[in-house]
Amino acid sequence: MPAPSAPQPRPPAHELDPRARLVVLVSGAGTNLAALLAAHAAADYPARVVAVVSDRADAGGLDVARGAGVPTVVVAPGDFPDRQAWDAGLARAVDVAHPAWVVCAGFMRILGPAFLARFGGRVINTHPALLPSFPGAHAVRDALAHGVAVTGCTVHVVDAGVDTGPILAQRAVDVRPEDDEPALHERIKAVERELLVDSVARIARHGLVVDGHRARIGG
Ligand code: GRF
């Protein structure tokens, strides 16, 4: 008769969580991150934030993550000899958390070749304009300056360009005559948070299909 085996230690509860692992990249206040964290607090949300990585030690999003008990890492370009080394360092830091998906939520840097070689096709970004209109860091200002009547937000797959990757979801926001940049951005962000939380849930449940410049959620 075989000797009875010793009882196996149970893995910690978080290791048993089958939900899709998210690493969120932030540079700013982290209100989109906060929306994802609020969503993942519900057991039936199909993804959970396992780490938050920032390029800036002073990003408010890091405090948001710490408040939710999520591990944080800062990978600042100034700590690396050049852009390529920073990009590789960022990829290593994200890799440690074994993400299924990487979510750029107000991350204000371009991801480079090393990062995309490791995670390409699994990185999504949220942008405060209806792409392909108004890519770049000043999307809300640029939309206002152009005099558009409607702008909005876009969730897209990240490629090597600046906000050029395949579009997954968009929502429109009307521009009001009295709008300035902060007022319009706040209204966009309210819609953007919902769109991001919903898109991430659908991606976690159904995956992504990327075909050239077209992408859709689900197989
Ligand atoms: C969002 O509107 C995002 O699309 C843009 O910057 C804003 C970040 O907001 N790139 P927050 O840091 O999530 O509050």
GROMACS .gro file of C-alpha atoms and ligand atoms in nm:
model
  233
    1MET     CA    1   0.000   0.000   0.000
    2PRO     CA    2   0.149   0.338  -0.092
    3ALA     CA    3   0.234   0.562   0.198
    4PRO     CA    4  -0.023   0.837   0.245
    5SER     CA    5   0.107   1.153   0.083
    6ALA     CA    6   0.160   1.462   0.291
    7PRO     CA    7  -0.123   1.717   0.263
    8GLN     CA    8  -0.045   1.967  -0.014
    9PRO     CA    9  -0.043   2.332   0.093
   10ARG     CA   10  -0.329   2.520  -0.070
   11PRO     CA   11  -0.223   2.800  -0.302
   12PRO     CA   12  -0.324   3.148  -0.183
   13ALA     CA   13  -0.679   3.244  -0.282
   14HIS     CA   14  -0.564   3.496  -0.543
   15GLU     CA   15  -0.377   3.223  -0.732
   16LEU     CA   16  -0.704   3.036  -0.769
   17ASP     CA   17  -0.882   3.334  -0.925
   18PRO     CA   18  -0.949   3.226  -1.285
   19ARG     CA   19  -1.030   3.575  -1.414
   20ALA     CA   20  -0.817   3.728  -1.690
   21ARG     CA   21  -0.511   3.903  -1.552
   22LEU     CA   22  -0.476   4.271  -1.642
   23VAL     CA   23  -0.173   4.493  -1.609
   24VAL     CA   24  -0.275   4.859  -1.635
   25LEU     CA   25  -0.029   5.127  -1.751
   26VAL     CA   26  -0.093   5.480  -1.623
   27SER     CA   27   0.073   5.821  -1.636
   28GLY     CA   28  -0.195   6.041  -1.482
   29ALA     CA   29  -0.477   6.069  -1.231
   30GLY     CA   30  -0.599   5.715  -1.286
   31THR     CA   31  -0.975   5.764  -1.306
   32ASN     CA   32  -0.996   5.500  -1.579
   33LEU     CA   33  -0.792   5.268  -1.359
   34ALA     CA   34  -1.028   5.345  -1.068
   35ALA     CA   35  -1.323   5.242  -1.285
   36LEU     CA   36  -1.153   4.912  -1.371
   37LEU     CA   37  -1.075   4.852  -1.004
   38ALA     CA   38  -1.434   4.925  -0.905
   39ALA     CA   39  -1.551   4.679  -1.170
   40HIS     CA   40  -1.306   4.406  -1.071
   41ALA     CA   41  -1.426   4.426  -0.712
   42ALA     CA   42  -1.739   4.244  -0.835
   43ALA     CA   43  -1.681   3.869  -0.845
   44ASP     CA   44  -1.861   3.833  -1.178
   45TYR     CA   45  -1.637   4.083  -1.360
   46PRO     CA   46  -1.426   3.857  -1.586
   47ALA     CA   47  -1.093   4.035  -1.540
   48ARG     CA   48  -0.885   4.162  -1.250
   49VAL     CA   49  -0.606   4.413  -1.222
   50VAL     CA   50  -0.297   4.230  -1.096
   51ALA     CA   51  -0.044   4.515  -1.129
   52VAL     CA   52  -0.023   4.883  -1.220
   53VAL     CA   53   0.286   5.018  -1.394
   54SER     CA   54   0.368   5.384  -1.448
   55ASP     CA   55   0.637   5.584  -1.622
   56ARG     CA   56   0.602   5.851  -1.351
   57ALA     CA   57   0.659   5.817  -0.978
   58ASP     CA   58   0.412   6.104  -0.918
   59ALA     CA   59   0.121   5.956  -1.117
   60GLY     CA   60  -0.200   5.976  -0.915
   61GLY     CA   61  -0.293   5.637  -1.057
   62LEU     CA   62  -0.026   5.477  -0.837
   63ASP     CA   63  -0.210   5.599  -0.525
   64VAL     CA   64  -0.535   5.468  -0.670
   65ALA     CA   65  -0.372   5.126  -0.713
   66ARG     CA   66  -0.214   5.127  -0.367
   67GLY     CA   67  -0.551   5.218  -0.216
   68ALA     CA   68  -0.696   4.906  -0.376
   69GLY     CA   69  -0.406   4.688  -0.259
   70VAL     CA   70  -0.275   4.633  -0.612
   71PRO     CA   71   0.106   4.610  -0.658
   72THR     CA   72   0.267   4.902  -0.838
   73VAL     CA   73   0.591   4.948  -1.029
   74VAL     CA   74   0.750   5.266  -1.166
   75VAL     CA   75   0.956   5.229  -1.483
   76ALA     CA   76   1.078   5.584  -1.548
   77PRO     CA   77   1.261   5.665  -1.872
   78GLY     CA   78   1.515   5.871  -1.673
   79ASP     CA   79   1.638   5.554  -1.507
   80PHE     CA   80   1.745   5.402  -1.839
   81PRO     CA   81   2.023   5.498  -2.081
   82ASP     CA   82   1.791   5.530  -2.380
   83ARG     CA   83   1.440   5.472  -2.511
   84GLN     CA   84   1.508   5.117  -2.624
   85ALA     CA   85   1.639   5.016  -2.282
   86TRP     CA   86   1.336   5.175  -2.115
   87ASP     CA   87   1.101   4.990  -2.350
   88ALA     CA   88   1.270   4.657  -2.272
   89GLY     CA   89   1.261   4.738  -1.899
   90LEU     CA   90   0.891   4.816  -1.922
   91ALA     CA   91   0.828   4.484  -2.096
   92ARG     CA   92   1.017   4.298  -1.822
   93ALA     CA   93   0.825   4.475  -1.545
   94VAL     CA   94   0.490   4.391  -1.706
   95ASP     CA   95   0.593   4.033  -1.781
   96VAL     CA   96   0.652   3.964  -1.412
   97ALA     CA   97   0.275   3.995  -1.354
   98HIS     CA   98   0.187   3.743  -1.631
   99PRO     CA   99  -0.091   3.949  -1.786
  100ALA     CA  100  -0.344   3.812  -2.029
  101TRP     CA  101  -0.407   4.172  -2.138
  102VAL     CA  102  -0.228   4.503  -2.099
  103VAL     CA  103  -0.448   4.812  -2.070
  104CYS     CA  104  -0.308   5.159  -2.137
  105ALA     CA  105  -0.534   5.387  -1.934
  106GLY     CA  106  -0.395   5.736  -1.972
  107PHE     CA  107  -0.043   5.609  -2.042
  108MET     CA  108   0.129   5.894  -2.222
  109ARG     CA  109   0.419   5.716  -2.390
  110ILE     CA  110   0.459   5.522  -2.712
  111LEU     CA  111   0.526   5.153  -2.661
  112GLY     CA  112   0.835   5.040  -2.849
  113PRO     CA  113   0.938   4.731  -3.047
  114ALA     CA  114   1.050   4.517  -2.750
  115PHE     CA  115   0.724   4.575  -2.568
  116LEU     CA  116   0.508   4.507  -2.873
  117ALA     CA  117   0.712   4.199  -2.966
  118ARG     CA  118   0.625   4.057  -2.624
  119PHE     CA  119   0.263   4.172  -2.586
  120GLY     CA  120   0.148   4.283  -2.932
  121GLY     CA  121  -0.217   4.200  -3.005
  122ARG     CA  122  -0.287   4.193  -2.630
  123VAL     CA  123  -0.246   4.564  -2.557
  124ILE     CA  124  -0.541   4.801  -2.568
  125ASN     CA  125  -0.557   5.177  -2.524
  126THR     CA  126  -0.828   5.425  -2.447
  127HIS     CA  127  -0.818   5.759  -2.629
  128PRO     CA  128  -1.035   6.068  -2.572
  129ALA     CA  129  -1.142   6.128  -2.935
  130LEU     CA  130  -1.312   5.946  -3.219
  131LEU     CA  131  -1.007   5.804  -3.393
  132PRO     CA  132  -0.872   5.834  -3.656
  133SER     CA  133  -0.956   6.200  -3.585
  134PHE     CA  134  -0.737   6.375  -3.330
  135PRO     CA  135  -0.469   6.124  -3.234
  136GLY     CA  136  -0.191   6.228  -2.995
  137ALA     CA  137  -0.159   6.383  -2.653
  138HIS     CA  138  -0.393   6.682  -2.708
  139ALA     CA  139  -0.697   6.514  -2.856
  140VAL     CA  140  -0.958   6.716  -2.666
  141ARG     CA  141  -0.787   7.049  -2.733
  142ASP     CA  142  -0.743   6.961  -3.100
  143ALA     CA  143  -1.110   6.861  -3.140
  144LEU     CA  144  -1.224   7.188  -2.981
  145ALA     CA  145  -0.984   7.391  -3.197
  146HIS     CA  146  -1.119   7.218  -3.506
  147GLY     CA  147  -1.475   7.318  -3.413
  148VAL     CA  148  -1.627   6.970  -3.431
  149ALA     CA  149  -1.985   6.927  -3.308
  150VAL     CA  150  -1.928   6.568  -3.195
  151THR     CA  151  -1.621   6.402  -3.047
  152GLY     CA  152  -1.593   6.106  -2.810
  153CYS     CA  153  -1.364   5.822  -2.712
  154THR     CA  154  -1.211   5.512  -2.867
  155VAL     CA  155  -1.081   5.182  -2.734
  156HIS     CA  156  -0.831   5.033  -2.976
  157VAL     CA  157  -0.559   4.772  -3.010
  158VAL     CA  158  -0.213   4.927  -2.975
  159ASP     CA  159   0.027   4.911  -3.268
  160ALA     CA  160   0.358   5.088  -3.328
  161GLY     CA  161   0.196   5.419  -3.429
  162VAL     CA  162   0.044   5.701  -3.227
  163ASP     CA  163  -0.320   5.598  -3.170
  164THR     CA  164  -0.329   5.423  -3.508
  165GLY     CA  165  -0.418   5.066  -3.405
  166PRO     CA  166  -0.736   4.878  -3.502
  167ILE     CA  167  -1.049   5.022  -3.343
  168LEU     CA  168  -1.257   4.805  -3.108
  169ALA     CA  169  -1.524   5.038  -2.971
  170GLN     CA  170  -1.625   5.403  -2.983
  171ARG     CA  171  -1.876   5.633  -2.819
  172ALA     CA  172  -1.976   5.983  -2.918
  173VAL     CA  173  -2.000   6.292  -2.698
  174ASP     CA  174  -2.161   6.617  -2.813
  175VAL     CA  175  -1.954   6.933  -2.795
  176ARG     CA  176  -2.137   7.223  -2.626
  177PRO     CA  177  -2.086   7.587  -2.727
  178GLU     CA  178  -1.965   7.678  -2.377
  179ASP     CA  179  -1.714   7.389  -2.359
  180ASP     CA  180  -1.352   7.449  -2.272
  181GLU     CA  181  -1.092   7.170  -2.270
  182PRO     CA  182  -1.137   7.061  -1.905
  183ALA     CA  183  -1.518   7.060  -1.924
  184LEU     CA  184  -1.528   6.862  -2.246
  185HIS     CA  185  -1.258   6.621  -2.128
  186GLU     CA  186  -1.452   6.551  -1.807
  187ARG     CA  187  -1.767   6.463  -2.004
  188ILE     CA  188  -1.563   6.244  -2.239
  189LYS     CA  189  -1.395   6.070  -1.946
  190ALA     CA  190  -1.730   5.981  -1.791
  191VAL     CA  191  -1.823   5.798  -2.112
  192GLU     CA  192  -1.470   5.666  -2.163
  193ARG     CA  193  -1.464   5.488  -1.826
  194GLU     CA  194  -1.783   5.299  -1.908
  195LEU     CA  195  -1.659   5.209  -2.254
  196LEU     CA  196  -1.327   5.084  -2.117
  197VAL     CA  197  -1.482   4.874  -1.840
  198ASP     CA  198  -1.730   4.724  -2.086
  199SER     CA  199  -1.468   4.662  -2.358
  200VAL     CA  200  -1.224   4.495  -2.117
  201ALA     CA  201  -1.501   4.268  -1.989
  202ARG     CA  202  -1.595   4.163  -2.341
  203ILE     CA  203  -1.229   4.109  -2.438
  204ALA     CA  204  -1.168   3.902  -2.125
  205ARG     CA  205  -1.473   3.686  -2.203
  206HIS     CA  206  -1.438   3.650  -2.578
  207GLY     CA  207  -1.084   3.745  -2.681
  208LEU     CA  208  -0.979   3.957  -2.976
  209VAL     CA  209  -0.955   3.887  -3.344
  210VAL     CA  210  -0.716   4.118  -3.528
  211ASP     CA  211  -0.718   4.097  -3.906
  212GLY     CA  212  -0.493   4.356  -4.067
  213HIS     CA  213  -0.629   4.692  -3.965
  214ARG     CA  214  -0.963   4.555  -3.852
  215ALA     CA  215  -1.027   4.408  -3.511
  216ARG     CA  216  -1.326   4.277  -3.325
  217ILE     CA  217  -1.402   4.131  -2.990
  218GLY     CA  218  -1.492   3.762  -2.992
  219GLY     CA  219  -1.412   3.469  -3.213
  220GRF     C1  220  -0.798   5.982  -2.054
  220GRF     O1  221  -0.892   6.067  -2.115
  220GRF     C2  222  -0.715   5.911  -2.154
  220GRF     O2  223  -0.783   5.870  -2.267
  220GRF     C3  224  -0.615   6.018  -2.189
  220GRF     O3  225  -0.582   6.077  -2.066
  220GRF     C4  226  -0.692   6.061  -1.978
  220GRF     C5  227  -0.642   5.986  -1.858
  220GRF     O4  228  -0.729   5.999  -1.752
  220GRF     N1  229  -0.503   5.967  -2.263
  220GRF     P1  230  -0.708   5.919  -1.617
  220GRF     O5  231  -0.561   5.924  -1.579
  220GRF     O6  232  -0.756   5.778  -1.640
  220GRF     O7  233  -0.793   5.992  -1.517
   0.00000   0.00000   0.00000
